[in-house]
Amino acid sequence: MSDSHTQKPDLVTQLLPIEFRSISFNKSGNRLINNLSLTINSLGITIILGPNGAGKSILLRLLHGLDKPDFGDILFKDIAANYAIKRKQAMVFQNAVMLRRSVKDNLAFVANLHASKQEPDLLALLDEVGLYDKQHMPARRLSGGEKQRLSLARALVAEPELLLLDEPTASLDPYSVQMIESLLTKLQRRNTKIIFITHDLNQARRLAEDVIFMHKGRLESFQSAEDFFKNPNSKFAEAFIEGKLIF
Amino acid sequence: MQIFSDSFTTAFFLIISGDPDLYEIIFLSIKVSLTSLLGSIIIGLPVGAFLAIHRFKMRSVLLSVLNALMGMPPVVVGLIVYLYLSRSGPLGFLNLLYSPTAMIIAQMLLVTPIIAALSAQIIEDLHIEYKDLFRSLNVSTSKAVVAYIIDARMSLLTVVLAGFGRAISEVGAVSIVGGNIDHLTRVMTTAIALETSKGNLSLALALGIILLTIALGINLLAAHAKNWVMEKQDV
Ligand SMILES: Nc1ncnc2c1ncn2[C@@H]1O[C@H](COP(=O)(O)OP(=O)(O)O)[C@@H](O)[C@H]1O
Ligand SMILES: [Mg+2]
């Protein structure tokens, strides 16, 4: 981690607790999120688990303000999202979106928006995700794993206090998965709140402090990771852990 | 065939001897077309970007209108501009008929829809790809548009060159509103038409060769630039 990534223990508490109050979300006549309420208050990594189509991505998009709930409120320390709150968040998307620019210029784009980081900081970030040597390469030529590592680095340029990731490691090479996981662990220790979607149970075991389990647009369980894997309080979660629930 | 080869020789001589009449026509052509191209970019690109990014009721109607305008026959555009600029027309008081300005206006009417419609399509594709990321990063609309234009620069350059091609090779509209007046509004295409009808094939051919060279040159340039950027930037 570059030295500019200093501790910000007081900052993270400005966004926590994150509270979903009776959230519902409809699209084309389908109820995709159904009356979901939960409060996230841990400083550790929160993992969202669930089978395909459970509504995990939509939940994260609602949290990030990319979609608006039809009913209910999402509150950050009792306040609805405003510009200041949004500026403290960053999201890594499932399909890495690469600007048609060099690797370094993908980071520079964000740095120029918020003028927070200088060139050496950007190079340090690239080094951290193993892309220092590829800084001049067109970003779209990177491999899948490299693209996702660059997405993560780009999300970190603005030093978010809340980092949201939507299956960033799905179908990546083991080296990239390992690098992303260790970077996330490091960030978490520096008090960046991380909420992370995966359907990889082993990854959840490695990283999670608490687990949100969703099924068909509903919150099925929200437990500490230890409880979730030992003693899940939902029969769907139990089936999922046993590998019996795919959809 | 004799006529053809004779004309060809004379044409070649005209070109390399730097015949002032010939070059006056060439420079006016380029000046008029570049000016109308610039005007069309200034109007068409923001219109295209707006249509690409915003969703509103009349959007699809506007896009259809633009697409229809792209295929407007130049003589019809010439006729419309003529009616507006003629002495009894609503803009007759401006005294613009048979001037290079009238030709620029007519060419802008032909080129602006091309720039607007094609850039709308290009920018929309990029917008669909980038919009979640840009919203996540709190990128303002104006900064997003600048980013779209930068990242789509190669495709947009192709559009601009297509617009220039339409402007410089068009004859119907500029002959109606320009009048093909010697030393004033005579451009390559109208001169070719006139000289051919007069049987002065060598001058017509000389102009034809130059027009062709410009068109080919632009296309080669575009292809080269595109390859170069693909190589460097993968856009
Ligand atoms: N724009 C949309 N219109 C209709 N249905 C949608 C739309 N987006 C997502 N869905 C549906 O919502 C459900 C949840 O989607 P998503 O949150 O992406 O699931 P996942 O848990 O796999 O991330 C899926 O069944 C999906 O098909
Ligand atoms: Mg998903």
XYZ file of C-alpha atoms and ligand atoms in Angstrom:
510
model
C 0.000 0.000 0.000
C 1.380 3.436 -0.888
C 2.153 5.776 1.946
C -0.583 8.140 0.848
C -3.063 5.500 1.974
C -3.091 6.598 5.551
C -5.346 5.365 8.262
C -8.738 6.987 8.390
C -10.410 5.414 11.410
C -12.687 8.368 12.062
C -13.815 8.566 8.458
C -15.324 5.139 8.045
C -17.713 5.731 10.876
C -19.219 8.562 8.850
C -20.844 5.995 6.576
C -21.651 3.265 9.086
C -24.111 1.944 9.930
C -25.548 1.376 6.470
C -29.227 0.742 6.807
C -31.677 -0.691 4.269
C -35.236 0.099 5.385
C -37.935 -1.983 3.698
C -36.370 -1.730 0.258
C -38.330 -2.910 -2.773
C -37.275 -2.584 -6.380
C -39.304 -3.426 -9.477
C -38.264 -3.631 -13.092
C -40.543 -4.403 -16.024
C -43.270 -5.643 -13.709
C -40.995 -7.983 -11.739
C -40.212 -7.462 -8.090
C -36.448 -7.896 -8.056
C -35.877 -6.832 -4.450
C -38.653 -7.674 -2.038
C -39.060 -5.713 1.177
C -35.476 -6.032 2.284
C -34.283 -4.587 5.576
C -30.845 -4.924 7.108
C -28.225 -2.890 8.914
C -24.529 -3.279 8.197
C -22.382 -2.121 11.057
C -19.208 -4.215 10.959
C -15.826 -2.873 10.000
C -14.878 -6.180 8.419
C -15.623 -7.382 4.918
C -19.318 -7.970 4.287
C -19.932 -10.637 1.670
C -23.151 -10.899 -0.328
C -23.820 -14.490 -1.288
C -26.614 -16.080 -3.244
C -27.403 -18.037 -6.371
C -27.556 -16.447 -9.824
C -30.404 -13.992 -10.223
C -30.895 -13.579 -6.483
C -30.690 -9.790 -6.773
C -27.164 -9.329 -5.424
C -26.039 -6.942 -8.164
C -29.228 -4.919 -7.880
C -28.782 -4.600 -4.139
C -25.279 -3.220 -4.647
C -26.467 -0.853 -7.390
C -29.179 0.454 -5.062
C -26.627 0.958 -2.323
C -24.373 2.876 -4.712
C -27.226 5.011 -6.041
C -27.092 3.636 -9.601
C -30.707 2.530 -9.258
C -33.401 4.013 -7.053
C -35.578 1.799 -4.844
C -39.327 1.954 -5.517
C -40.019 1.706 -1.809
C -37.925 2.185 1.289
C -34.815 4.130 2.202
C -31.110 3.514 2.299
C -29.368 5.457 5.031
C -25.732 6.070 5.842
C -25.469 6.900 9.502
C -29.107 8.011 9.406
C -28.647 10.202 6.324
C -29.924 9.462 2.815
C -27.192 9.439 0.180
C -26.057 12.892 -0.900
C -23.157 14.026 -3.036
C -20.677 13.967 -0.156
C -21.685 10.416 0.724
C -21.485 9.309 -2.889
C -18.011 10.763 -3.225
C -16.856 8.460 -0.441
C -17.911 5.358 -2.346
C -16.357 3.465 -5.221
C -17.581 0.460 -7.132
C -15.846 -2.268 -9.091
C -18.167 -3.755 -11.694
C -18.452 -7.368 -12.715
C -17.472 -6.530 -16.290
C -14.434 -4.284 -16.046
C -15.097 -1.137 -18.072
C -11.856 0.029 -19.633
C -11.582 3.559 -20.960
C -10.029 3.549 -24.423
C -6.800 4.895 -23.027
C -3.573 3.626 -21.588
C -3.499 1.762 -18.291
C -2.073 4.785 -16.505
C -4.534 7.193 -18.143
C -7.411 5.110 -16.805
C -6.205 6.109 -13.348
C -5.295 9.643 -14.403
C -8.888 10.161 -15.565
C -10.147 9.711 -12.002
C -7.255 11.661 -10.511
C -8.090 14.593 -12.790
C -11.715 14.536 -11.689
C -10.948 14.881 -8.037
C -7.405 16.210 -8.173
C -6.481 14.128 -5.194
C -3.544 12.157 -6.520
C -0.347 12.877 -8.345
C 1.513 10.777 -10.872
C 3.743 8.990 -8.302
C 0.636 7.962 -6.350
C -0.890 6.512 -9.508
C 2.270 4.592 -10.317
C 2.366 3.268 -6.756
C -1.209 2.058 -7.183
C -0.314 0.364 -10.468
C 2.628 -1.285 -8.781
C 0.338 -2.565 -6.101
C -1.899 -4.352 -8.592
C 1.069 -5.630 -10.586
C 0.506 -3.398 -13.609
C 3.433 -1.000 -13.279
C 5.188 -2.503 -16.294
C 2.036 -2.212 -18.395
C 1.273 1.420 -17.600
C 1.603 2.522 -21.240
C -0.377 -0.334 -22.701
C -3.902 0.289 -24.050
C -6.147 -0.788 -21.175
C -8.412 -2.760 -23.475
C -5.541 -5.050 -24.415
C -5.131 -6.317 -20.857
C -6.185 -9.828 -19.928
C -9.370 -10.343 -17.919
C -7.513 -10.550 -14.639
C -5.402 -7.501 -15.418
C -8.483 -5.510 -16.385
C -10.146 -6.323 -13.110
C -7.004 -5.415 -11.165
C -6.907 -2.102 -13.030
C -10.584 -1.546 -12.197
C -9.770 -2.038 -8.555
C -6.800 0.337 -8.720
C -8.976 2.900 -10.484
C -11.620 2.578 -7.792
C -8.951 3.299 -5.186
C -7.688 6.522 -6.792
C -10.305 8.582 -4.974
C -9.534 6.774 -1.680
C -13.062 5.518 -1.010
C -14.274 4.826 2.493
C -16.825 2.367 1.161
C -15.714 -0.004 -1.578
C -18.336 -2.077 -3.385
C -17.303 -4.990 -5.578
C -19.567 -7.067 -7.824
C -17.993 -10.467 -8.412
C -14.619 -8.934 -9.261
C -12.858 -12.287 -9.253
C -15.395 -14.414 -11.125
C -13.546 -16.488 -13.720
C -10.176 -14.853 -13.098
C -6.764 -16.514 -12.980
C -5.617 -17.605 -9.486
C -2.812 -15.024 -9.440
C -5.266 -12.167 -9.968
C -7.716 -13.594 -7.442
C -4.995 -13.879 -4.843
C -3.702 -10.374 -5.534
C -7.173 -8.835 -5.316
C -7.992 -10.705 -2.123
C -4.815 -9.662 -0.365
C -5.302 -6.057 -1.458
C -8.851 -6.101 -0.097
C -7.657 -7.533 3.195
C -5.057 -4.779 3.411
C -7.645 -2.103 2.631
C -9.997 -3.496 5.225
C -7.275 -3.284 7.851
C -6.898 0.382 6.931
C -10.573 0.846 7.694
C -12.050 0.883 4.237
C -15.487 -0.685 4.510
C -15.793 -3.398 1.872
C -18.977 -4.994 0.573
C -18.273 -7.749 -1.857
C -20.492 -9.984 -3.997
C -19.317 -13.470 -4.772
C -20.787 -16.873 -5.342
C -17.527 -18.522 -4.411
C -18.068 -20.074 -0.985
C -14.383 -20.599 -0.331
C -13.680 -16.978 -1.073
C -16.424 -15.997 1.330
C -14.883 -18.244 3.986
C -11.509 -16.598 3.459
C -12.673 -12.982 3.544
C -16.014 -12.513 5.228
C -16.685 -11.080 8.622
C -20.397 -11.221 7.962
C -22.538 -12.697 5.214
C -25.694 -11.428 3.544
C -27.469 -14.326 1.849
C -30.063 -13.513 -0.790
C -32.492 -15.673 -2.686
C -35.081 -14.541 -5.232
C -34.899 -10.901 -4.269
C -35.276 -11.585 -0.554
C -32.864 -11.357 2.324
C -32.681 -14.940 3.563
C -30.089 -14.482 6.263
C -27.634 -11.968 7.613
C -25.190 -13.506 10.058
C -21.570 -13.396 11.065
C -19.526 -15.542 8.714
C -18.787 -17.983 11.489
C -22.473 -18.523 12.245
C -23.438 -18.552 8.603
C -21.140 -21.422 7.699
C -21.671 -23.382 10.903
C -25.301 -22.820 11.501
C -27.126 -21.020 8.694
C -30.520 -19.736 9.749
C -32.143 -20.253 6.356
C -32.868 -23.532 4.605
C -31.907 -21.934 1.275
C -28.573 -20.848 2.737
C -28.025 -24.352 4.024
C -28.769 -25.810 0.604
C -26.478 -23.230 -0.999
C -23.589 -24.082 1.308
C -24.072 -27.750 0.479
C -23.937 -26.879 -3.201
C -27.532 -27.924 -3.803
C -28.940 -24.499 -4.687
C -27.901 -23.105 -8.012
C -30.894 -20.950 -9.029
C -9.240 7.488 -77.126
C -7.154 10.195 -78.839
C -9.241 12.899 -77.166
C -8.836 11.227 -73.840
C -5.062 10.947 -73.922
C -4.685 14.484 -75.298
C -6.889 15.826 -72.539
C -4.939 13.861 -70.025
C -1.654 15.339 -71.151
C -3.029 18.886 -71.097
C -4.616 18.276 -67.700
C -1.332 17.086 -66.300
C 0.416 20.136 -67.730
C -2.203 22.457 -66.215
C -1.679 20.919 -62.836
C 2.099 21.049 -62.744
C 2.337 24.457 -64.400
C 0.354 25.942 -61.520
C -2.321 27.466 -63.761
C -3.766 30.337 -61.650
C -7.373 29.829 -62.766
C -7.190 26.171 -61.879
C -5.713 26.808 -58.460
C -8.167 29.586 -57.684
C -10.961 27.081 -58.203
C -9.246 24.434 -56.090
C -8.573 26.794 -53.200
C -12.138 28.125 -53.218
C -13.456 24.552 -53.164
C -11.314 23.644 -50.203
C -12.058 26.884 -48.387
C -15.825 26.579 -48.804
C -15.891 22.904 -47.860
C -13.602 23.269 -44.841
C -15.647 26.203 -43.562
C -18.922 24.354 -43.958
C -17.344 21.283 -42.358
C -16.235 23.309 -39.353
C -19.705 24.841 -38.999
C -21.282 21.413 -39.312
C -19.030 19.995 -36.585
C -19.769 22.913 -34.263
C -23.500 22.334 -34.666
C -23.682 18.620 -35.395
C -21.381 17.213 -32.721
C -23.189 18.760 -29.723
C -26.535 17.768 -31.247
C -25.251 14.216 -31.715
C -23.876 14.098 -28.167
C -27.154 15.420 -26.766
C -29.193 12.807 -28.621
C -26.770 10.096 -27.534
C -26.989 10.869 -23.842
C -30.497 12.103 -23.164
C -33.739 10.181 -23.340
C -36.787 12.279 -24.128
C -40.069 11.951 -25.964
C -39.137 13.352 -29.364
C -35.748 11.671 -29.467
C -36.560 8.868 -31.882
C -38.485 11.279 -34.108
C -35.470 13.593 -34.199
C -33.149 10.706 -35.001
C -35.388 9.609 -37.873
C -35.500 13.159 -39.197
C -31.706 13.353 -39.052
C -31.367 10.055 -40.843
C -33.775 11.244 -43.519
C -31.845 14.505 -43.868
C -28.626 12.536 -44.360
C -30.049 11.246 -47.603
C -31.493 14.558 -48.813
C -30.826 15.114 -52.526
C -28.396 18.052 -52.790
C -30.438 19.748 -55.513
C -33.396 19.886 -53.158
C -31.210 21.429 -50.457
C -29.954 23.883 -53.076
C -33.483 24.749 -54.070
C -34.558 25.356 -50.470
C -31.553 27.579 -49.751
C -32.190 29.379 -53.047
C -35.809 30.076 -52.086
C -34.734 31.507 -48.734
C -31.904 33.621 -50.108
C -33.497 34.823 -53.349
C -34.425 38.481 -53.443
C -38.086 37.816 -52.631
C -37.270 35.133 -50.061
C -37.389 35.596 -46.270
C -33.611 36.060 -46.078
C -33.297 37.918 -49.372
C -32.292 41.132 -47.623
C -28.983 39.510 -46.649
C -27.919 39.558 -50.306
C -26.177 36.238 -50.003
C -27.350 34.464 -53.128
C -24.501 33.611 -55.530
C -21.854 34.096 -52.865
C -19.461 31.621 -51.226
C -21.459 32.117 -48.024
C -24.570 30.759 -49.731
C -22.552 27.724 -50.797
C -21.304 27.244 -47.246
C -24.882 27.369 -45.938
C -26.020 24.788 -48.488
C -23.100 22.480 -47.690
C -23.713 22.833 -43.967
C -27.297 21.705 -44.504
C -25.942 18.648 -46.287
C -23.155 17.830 -43.847
C -24.571 18.703 -40.413
C -27.123 15.844 -40.425
C -24.328 13.390 -41.266
C -22.152 14.615 -38.422
C -25.062 14.705 -35.966
C -26.620 11.329 -36.819
C -23.383 9.357 -37.056
C -21.786 10.927 -33.987
C -24.992 10.284 -32.030
C -24.670 6.585 -32.830
C -20.961 6.445 -31.965
C -21.315 8.383 -28.731
C -24.368 6.393 -27.679
C -22.431 3.139 -27.985
C -19.728 4.514 -25.730
C -22.272 6.023 -23.335
C -23.945 2.650 -22.869
C -20.586 1.113 -22.040
C -19.317 3.885 -19.740
C -22.386 5.311 -18.045
C -22.450 3.202 -14.868
C -18.746 3.776 -14.331
C -19.136 7.510 -14.904
C -22.074 7.745 -12.520
C -20.089 5.792 -9.978
C -17.230 8.274 -10.342
C -19.596 11.273 -10.223
C -18.458 12.470 -13.649
C -20.393 15.549 -14.752
C -22.233 15.418 -18.072
C -19.886 17.903 -19.702
C -16.806 15.948 -18.624
C -18.453 12.746 -19.795
C -19.089 14.242 -23.238
C -15.468 15.348 -23.493
C -14.375 11.834 -22.522
C -16.687 10.282 -25.122
C -15.275 12.534 -27.829
C -11.690 11.778 -26.819
C -12.268 8.037 -26.585
C -14.248 7.892 -29.839
C -11.890 10.227 -31.674
C -11.023 7.756 -34.408
C -14.603 6.883 -35.293
C -15.515 10.548 -35.111
C -12.633 11.429 -37.430
C -14.052 9.005 -39.969
C -17.393 10.784 -39.668
C -15.767 14.171 -40.189
C -13.958 12.918 -43.266
C -17.190 11.492 -44.652
C -18.729 14.925 -44.120
C -15.859 16.620 -45.930
C -16.190 14.148 -48.773
C -19.879 14.961 -49.150
C -19.180 18.698 -49.053
C -16.337 18.856 -51.549
C -17.769 16.444 -54.085
C -21.282 17.866 -54.123
C -22.383 19.793 -57.224
C -26.168 20.188 -57.269
C -26.659 22.497 -54.311
C -23.616 24.715 -54.799
C -24.374 25.307 -58.460
C -27.916 26.449 -57.645
C -27.004 28.795 -54.787
C -23.516 29.731 -55.984
C -24.283 30.137 -59.629
C -20.837 28.936 -60.749
C -19.623 32.499 -61.280
C -16.042 32.690 -62.550
C -13.572 34.046 -59.955
C -16.340 34.199 -57.347
C -18.260 30.996 -56.764
C -16.722 28.548 -59.216
C -15.601 25.412 -57.422
C -14.186 22.135 -58.697
C -17.450 20.293 -59.168
C -19.342 23.117 -60.867
C -16.318 23.859 -63.045
C -16.093 20.219 -64.095
C -19.768 20.247 -65.076
C -19.401 23.468 -67.015
C -16.130 22.639 -68.791
C -17.409 19.223 -69.764
C -20.540 20.718 -71.289
C -18.371 23.227 -73.163
C -16.196 20.396 -74.454
C -13.136 21.719 -72.613
C -12.217 18.277 -71.428
C -8.637 18.903 -70.359
C -9.571 21.472 -67.723
C -12.453 19.265 -66.584
C -10.135 16.308 -66.359
C -7.461 18.265 -64.514
C -10.038 19.232 -61.924
C -11.375 15.707 -61.843
C -7.912 14.313 -61.161
C -7.371 16.741 -58.315
C -10.782 16.069 -56.805
C -10.072 12.365 -56.974
C -6.637 12.845 -55.442
C -8.095 14.810 -52.553
C -10.777 12.180 -51.968
C -8.295 9.305 -52.111
C -5.770 11.214 -50.034
C -8.322 11.799 -47.301
C -9.291 8.162 -47.240
C -5.686 7.008 -47.121
C -4.995 9.458 -44.336
C -7.995 8.209 -42.400
C -7.002 4.587 -42.841
C -3.462 5.355 -41.738
C -4.523 7.349 -38.729
C -6.919 4.617 -37.736
C -4.293 1.903 -37.986
C -1.822 3.977 -36.073
C -4.226 4.666 -33.236
C -5.464 1.061 -33.180
C -1.863 0.038 -32.767
C -1.165 2.541 -30.013
C -4.438 2.912 -28.162
C -6.749 0.117 -29.177
C -9.734 2.339 -29.755
N -33.337 -4.498 -16.225
C -33.929 -5.632 -15.790
N -35.184 -5.923 -16.153
C -35.779 -7.058 -15.733
N -35.183 -7.955 -14.941
C -33.935 -7.707 -14.533
C -33.226 -6.539 -14.934
N -32.003 -6.556 -14.392
C -31.932 -7.689 -13.683
N -33.078 -8.396 -13.758
C -33.408 -9.667 -13.087
O -33.276 -9.457 -11.718
C -32.805 -10.617 -11.104
C -31.651 -10.265 -10.202
O -30.594 -9.776 -10.984
P -29.140 -9.568 -10.381
O -29.187 -8.648 -9.233
O -28.263 -9.181 -11.505
O -28.777 -11.044 -9.897
P -27.431 -11.575 -9.245
O -27.794 -11.990 -7.869
O -27.018 -12.750 -10.063
O -26.439 -10.473 -9.297
C -32.433 -11.577 -12.196
O -33.443 -12.555 -12.274
C -32.426 -10.745 -13.428
O -32.810 -11.486 -14.531
Mg -24.759 -10.198 -10.435
